[in-house]
């Protein structure tokens, strides 16, 4: 059951990444590109989680990858909201 849920989350992240990638292609806004990359990273992280033992899910590597994905989202939001000169 855990593998099924991890697969569903990975598929949802992949779909979100494709959704943002489509908006980036039409608007060429870096905000959408960073969101798409973030969701692709998170999807890859979930796929990697499905191949390891559930006990090793708490390894720092998986948290660092997740931190990088959320850091990209944070950076995209800050970049979008900073004042343009």
Coordinates of N, CA, C and O in Angstrom, one line a residue:
X1 N 0.8 -1.2 0.0 CA 0.0 0.0 0.0 C 0.9 1.3 0.0 O 0.5 2.2 -0.6
X2 N 2.0 1.2 0.7 CA 2.9 2.4 0.8 C 3.4 2.7 -0.6 O 3.5 3.9 -1.0
X3 N 3.8 1.7 -1.4 CA 4.4 1.9 -2.7 C 3.3 2.5 -3.6 O 3.6 3.4 -4.4
X4 N 2.1 2.1 -3.5 CA 1.0 2.7 -4.3 C 0.8 4.1 -4.0 O 0.7 4.9 -4.9
X5 N 0.9 4.5 -2.7 CA 0.7 5.9 -2.3 C 1.9 6.8 -2.8 O 1.7 7.9 -3.3
X6 N 3.1 6.2 -2.7 CA 4.3 6.9 -3.1 C 4.2 7.1 -4.6 O 4.5 8.2 -5.2
X7 N 3.8 6.1 -5.4 CA 3.6 6.2 -6.8 C 2.5 7.3 -7.2 O 2.7 8.0 -8.1
X8 N 1.5 7.3 -6.4 CA 0.4 8.3 -6.7 C 0.9 9.7 -6.4 O 0.6 10.6 -7.2
X9 N 1.7 9.9 -5.4 CA 2.3 11.2 -5.1 C 3.3 11.6 -6.2 O 3.3 12.8 -6.6
X10 N 4.1 10.6 -6.6 CA 5.1 10.9 -7.7 C 4.3 11.3 -9.0 O 4.8 12.3 -9.7
X11 N 3.3 10.6 -9.3 CA 2.5 10.9 -10.5 C 1.9 12.3 -10.4 O 1.8 13.1 -11.4
X12 N 1.3 12.7 -9.2 CA 0.7 14.0 -9.0 C 1.8 15.1 -9.1 O 1.5 16.1 -9.7
X13 N 3.0 14.8 -8.6 CA 4.1 15.8 -8.7 C 4.5 16.0 -10.2 O 4.7 17.1 -10.6
X14 N 4.5 14.9 -10.9 CA 4.9 15.0 -12.3 C 3.8 15.7 -13.1 O 4.2 16.6 -14.0
X15 N 2.6 15.5 -12.8 CA 1.5 16.2 -13.5 C 1.5 17.7 -13.2 O 1.3 18.5 -14.1
X16 N 1.8 18.1 -11.9 CA 2.0 19.5 -11.6 C 3.2 20.1 -12.3 O 3.1 21.2 -12.8
X17 N 4.3 19.4 -12.4 CA 5.4 19.9 -13.1 C 5.1 20.1 -14.6 O 5.5 21.1 -15.2
X18 N 4.4 19.2 -15.2 CA 4.0 19.4 -16.6 C 3.0 20.6 -16.8 O 3.1 21.3 -17.8
X19 N 2.2 20.7 -15.8 CA 1.2 21.9 -15.8 C 2.0 23.2 -15.8 O 1.7 24.1 -16.6
X20 N 3.0 23.3 -14.9 CA 3.7 24.6 -14.8 C 4.7 24.7 -16.0 O 4.9 25.8 -16.4
X21 N 5.1 23.6 -16.6 CA 6.0 23.7 -17.7 C 5.2 24.2 -18.9 O 5.7 25.0 -19.7
X22 N 3.9 23.8 -19.0 CA 3.1 24.3 -20.1 C 2.9 25.9 -20.0 O 3.0 26.6 -21.0
X23 N 2.7 26.3 -18.8 CA 2.6 27.8 -18.6 C 3.9 28.5 -18.8 O 3.9 29.6 -19.4
X24 N 5.0 27.9 -18.5 CA 6.3 28.5 -18.8 C 6.5 28.7 -20.3 O 7.0 29.7 -20.8
X25 N 6.1 27.6 -21.1 CA 6.3 27.7 -22.5 C 5.4 28.8 -23.2 O 5.8 29.4 -24.2
X26 N 4.3 29.1 -22.6 CA 3.4 30.1 -23.2 C 3.8 31.5 -22.7 O 3.6 32.5 -23.5
X27 N 4.3 31.6 -21.5 CA 4.5 33.0 -20.9 C 6.0 33.3 -20.8 O 6.4 34.5 -20.7
X28 N 6.9 32.3 -20.9 CA 8.3 32.5 -20.7 C 8.7 33.2 -19.4 O 9.7 33.9 -19.3
X29 N 7.9 33.0 -18.4 CA 8.1 33.5 -17.0 C 8.9 32.5 -16.2 O 8.5 31.4 -16.1
X30 N 10.0 33.0 -15.6 CA 10.9 32.1 -14.9 C 10.2 31.5 -13.7 O 10.6 30.4 -13.2
X31 N 9.2 32.2 -13.2 CA 8.4 31.7 -12.0 C 7.9 30.3 -12.3 O 8.0 29.4 -11.5
X32 N 7.3 30.1 -13.5 CA 6.7 28.8 -13.8 C 7.7 27.8 -14.1 O 7.6 26.6 -13.7
X33 N 8.9 28.2 -14.6 CA 10.0 27.2 -14.9 C 10.5 26.7 -13.5 O 10.7 25.5 -13.4
X34 N 10.7 27.6 -12.6 CA 11.2 27.1 -11.3 C 10.3 26.2 -10.6 O 10.7 25.3 -9.9
X35 N 9.0 26.5 -10.7 CA 8.0 25.7 -10.1 C 8.0 24.3 -10.7 O 7.9 23.3 -10.1
X36 N 8.1 24.3 -12.1 CA 8.1 23.0 -12.8 C 9.3 22.2 -12.4 O 9.2 21.0 -12.1
X37 N 10.5 22.8 -12.3 CA 11.7 22.0 -11.9 C 11.6 21.5 -10.5 O 11.9 20.4 -10.2
X38 N 11.0 22.3 -9.6 CA 10.8 21.9 -8.3 C 9.9 20.7 -8.2 O 10.2 19.7 -7.5
X39 N 8.8 20.6 -8.9 CA 7.9 19.5 -8.9 C 8.5 18.3 -9.6 O 8.3 17.1 -9.2
X40 N 9.4 18.5 -10.6 CA 10.1 17.3 -11.2 C 11.1 16.7 -10.2 O 11.2 15.5 -10.1
X41 N 11.8 17.6 -9.5 CA 12.7 17.1 -8.5 C 12.0 16.3 -7.4 O 12.4 15.2 -7.0
X42 N 10.8 16.8 -7.0 CA 10.1 16.1 -5.9 C 9.5 14.8 -6.5 O 9.5 13.8 -5.7
X43 N 9.1 14.8 -7.7 CA 8.7 13.5 -8.3 C 9.8 12.5 -8.4 O 9.6 11.3 -8.0
X44 N 11.0 12.9 -8.8 CA 12.1 12.0 -8.8 C 12.5 11.5 -7.4 O 12.9 10.3 -7.2
X45 N 12.3 12.4 -6.4 CA 12.6 12.0 -5.1 C 11.6 10.9 -4.6 O 12.0 9.9 -4.0
X46 N 10.4 11.0 -4.9 CA 9.4 10.0 -4.6 C 9.6 8.7 -5.3 O 9.4 7.6 -4.7
X47 N 10.0 8.8 -6.5 CA 10.4 7.5 -7.3 C 11.5 6.8 -6.6 O 11.5 5.6 -6.4
X48 N 12.6 7.6 -6.2 CA 13.7 7.0 -5.5 C 13.3 6.4 -4.2 O 13.8 5.4 -3.8
X49 N 12.4 7.0 -3.5 CA 11.9 6.5 -2.2 C 11.2 5.2 -2.4 O 11.2 4.3 -1.5
X50 N 10.6 4.9 -3.5 CA 9.9 3.7 -3.7 C 10.9 2.5 -3.9 O 10.5 1.3 -3.8
X51 N 12.1 2.8 -4.2 CA 13.1 1.7 -4.5 C 14.0 1.4 -3.2 O 14.7 0.5 -3.3
X52 N 13.8 2.2 -2.2 CA 14.6 1.9 -1.0 C 13.8 1.3 0.1 O 12.5 1.3 0.0
X53 N 14.4 0.8 1.1 CA 13.7 0.2 2.2 C 13.0 1.3 3.0 O 13.5 2.4 3.2
X54 N 11.7 1.1 3.4 CA 11.0 2.2 4.1 C 11.7 2.7 5.3 O 11.5 3.8 5.8
X55 N 12.5 1.8 6.0 CA 13.3 2.3 7.2 C 14.3 3.3 6.8 O 14.7 4.1 7.7
X56 N 14.8 3.3 5.6 CA 15.9 4.3 5.2 C 15.3 5.6 4.6 O 16.0 6.4 4.1
X57 N 14.0 5.7 4.7 CA 13.4 6.9 4.2 C 13.8 8.2 5.0 O 13.8 9.3 4.5
X58 N 14.3 8.0 6.2 CA 14.7 9.1 7.1 C 16.1 9.5 6.9 O 16.7 10.2 7.7
X59 N 16.8 9.0 5.9 CA 18.1 9.4 5.6 C 18.2 10.9 5.2 O 17.2 11.4 4.5
X60 N 19.2 11.6 5.5 CA 19.3 13.0 5.2 C 19.3 13.3 3.8 O 18.8 14.4 3.4
X61 N 19.7 12.4 2.9 CA 19.7 12.7 1.5 C 18.3 13.0 1.0 O 18.1 14.0 0.2
X62 N 17.3 12.3 1.4 CA 16.0 12.5 0.9 C 15.4 13.8 1.4 O 14.7 14.5 0.7
X63 N 15.8 14.2 2.6 CA 15.4 15.5 3.1 C 16.1 16.6 2.4 O 15.5 17.7 2.2
X64 N 17.3 16.4 2.0 CA 18.1 17.5 1.3 C 17.5 17.7 -0.1 O 17.4 18.9 -0.5
X65 N 17.1 16.6 -0.7 CA 16.5 16.8 -2.0 C 15.2 17.5 -1.9 O 14.9 18.4 -2.7
X66 N 14.4 17.2 -0.9 CA 13.1 17.8 -0.7 C 13.4 19.3 -0.3 O 12.6 20.2 -0.8
X67 N 14.4 19.6 0.5 CA 14.7 20.9 0.8 C 15.1 21.8 -0.4 O 14.7 22.9 -0.6
X68 N 15.8 21.1 -1.3 CA 16.2 21.8 -2.6 C 14.9 22.2 -3.4 O 14.8 23.3 -4.0
X69 N 14.0 21.2 -3.5 CA 12.8 21.5 -4.2 C 12.0 22.6 -3.6 O 11.5 23.5 -4.3
X70 N 11.8 22.6 -2.3 CA 11.1 23.7 -1.6 C 11.9 25.0 -1.7 O 11.3 26.1 -1.7
X71 N 13.2 24.9 -1.7 CA 14.0 26.1 -1.8 C 13.8 26.8 -3.2 O 13.8 28.0 -3.3
X72 N 13.6 26.0 -4.2 CA 13.3 26.5 -5.5 C 12.0 27.2 -5.5 O 11.8 28.3 -6.1
X73 N 11.0 26.7 -4.9 CA 9.7 27.3 -4.8 C 9.8 28.7 -4.0 O 9.3 29.7 -4.5
X74 N 10.6 28.6 -2.9 CA 10.8 29.9 -2.2 C 11.5 30.9 -3.0 O 11.1 32.1 -3.0
X75 N 12.5 30.5 -3.7 CA 13.3 31.4 -4.6 C 12.4 32.0 -5.7 O 12.4 33.2 -6.0
X76 N 11.5 31.2 -6.3 CA 10.6 31.6 -7.3 C 9.7 32.7 -6.8 O 9.4 33.7 -7.4
X77 N 9.1 32.5 -5.6 CA 8.2 33.5 -5.0 C 8.9 34.8 -4.7 O 8.4 35.9 -5.0
X78 N 10.1 34.7 -4.1 CA 10.9 35.9 -3.8 C 11.3 36.6 -5.1 O 11.2 37.9 -5.1
X79 N 11.7 35.9 -6.1 CA 12.1 36.5 -7.4 C 10.9 37.2 -8.0 O 11.0 38.3 -8.6
X80 N 9.7 36.6 -7.9 CA 8.5 37.2 -8.6 C 8.1 38.5 -7.8 O 7.5 39.4 -8.4
X81 N 8.2 38.5 -6.5 CA 7.7 39.6 -5.7 C 8.7 40.7 -5.4 O 8.3 41.7 -4.9
X82 N 9.9 40.6 -5.8 CA 10.9 41.6 -5.6 C 10.6 42.8 -6.6 O 10.1 42.6 -7.7
X83 N 11.0 44.0 -6.2 CA 10.7 45.1 -7.0 C 11.6 45.1 -8.3 O 12.7 44.8 -8.3
X84 N 10.9 45.4 -9.4 CA 11.6 45.5 -10.7 C 12.2 46.9 -10.8 O 11.6 47.9 -10.5
X85 N 13.4 47.0 -11.3 CA 14.0 48.3 -11.5 C 14.1 48.7 -12.9 O 14.3 48.0 -13.8

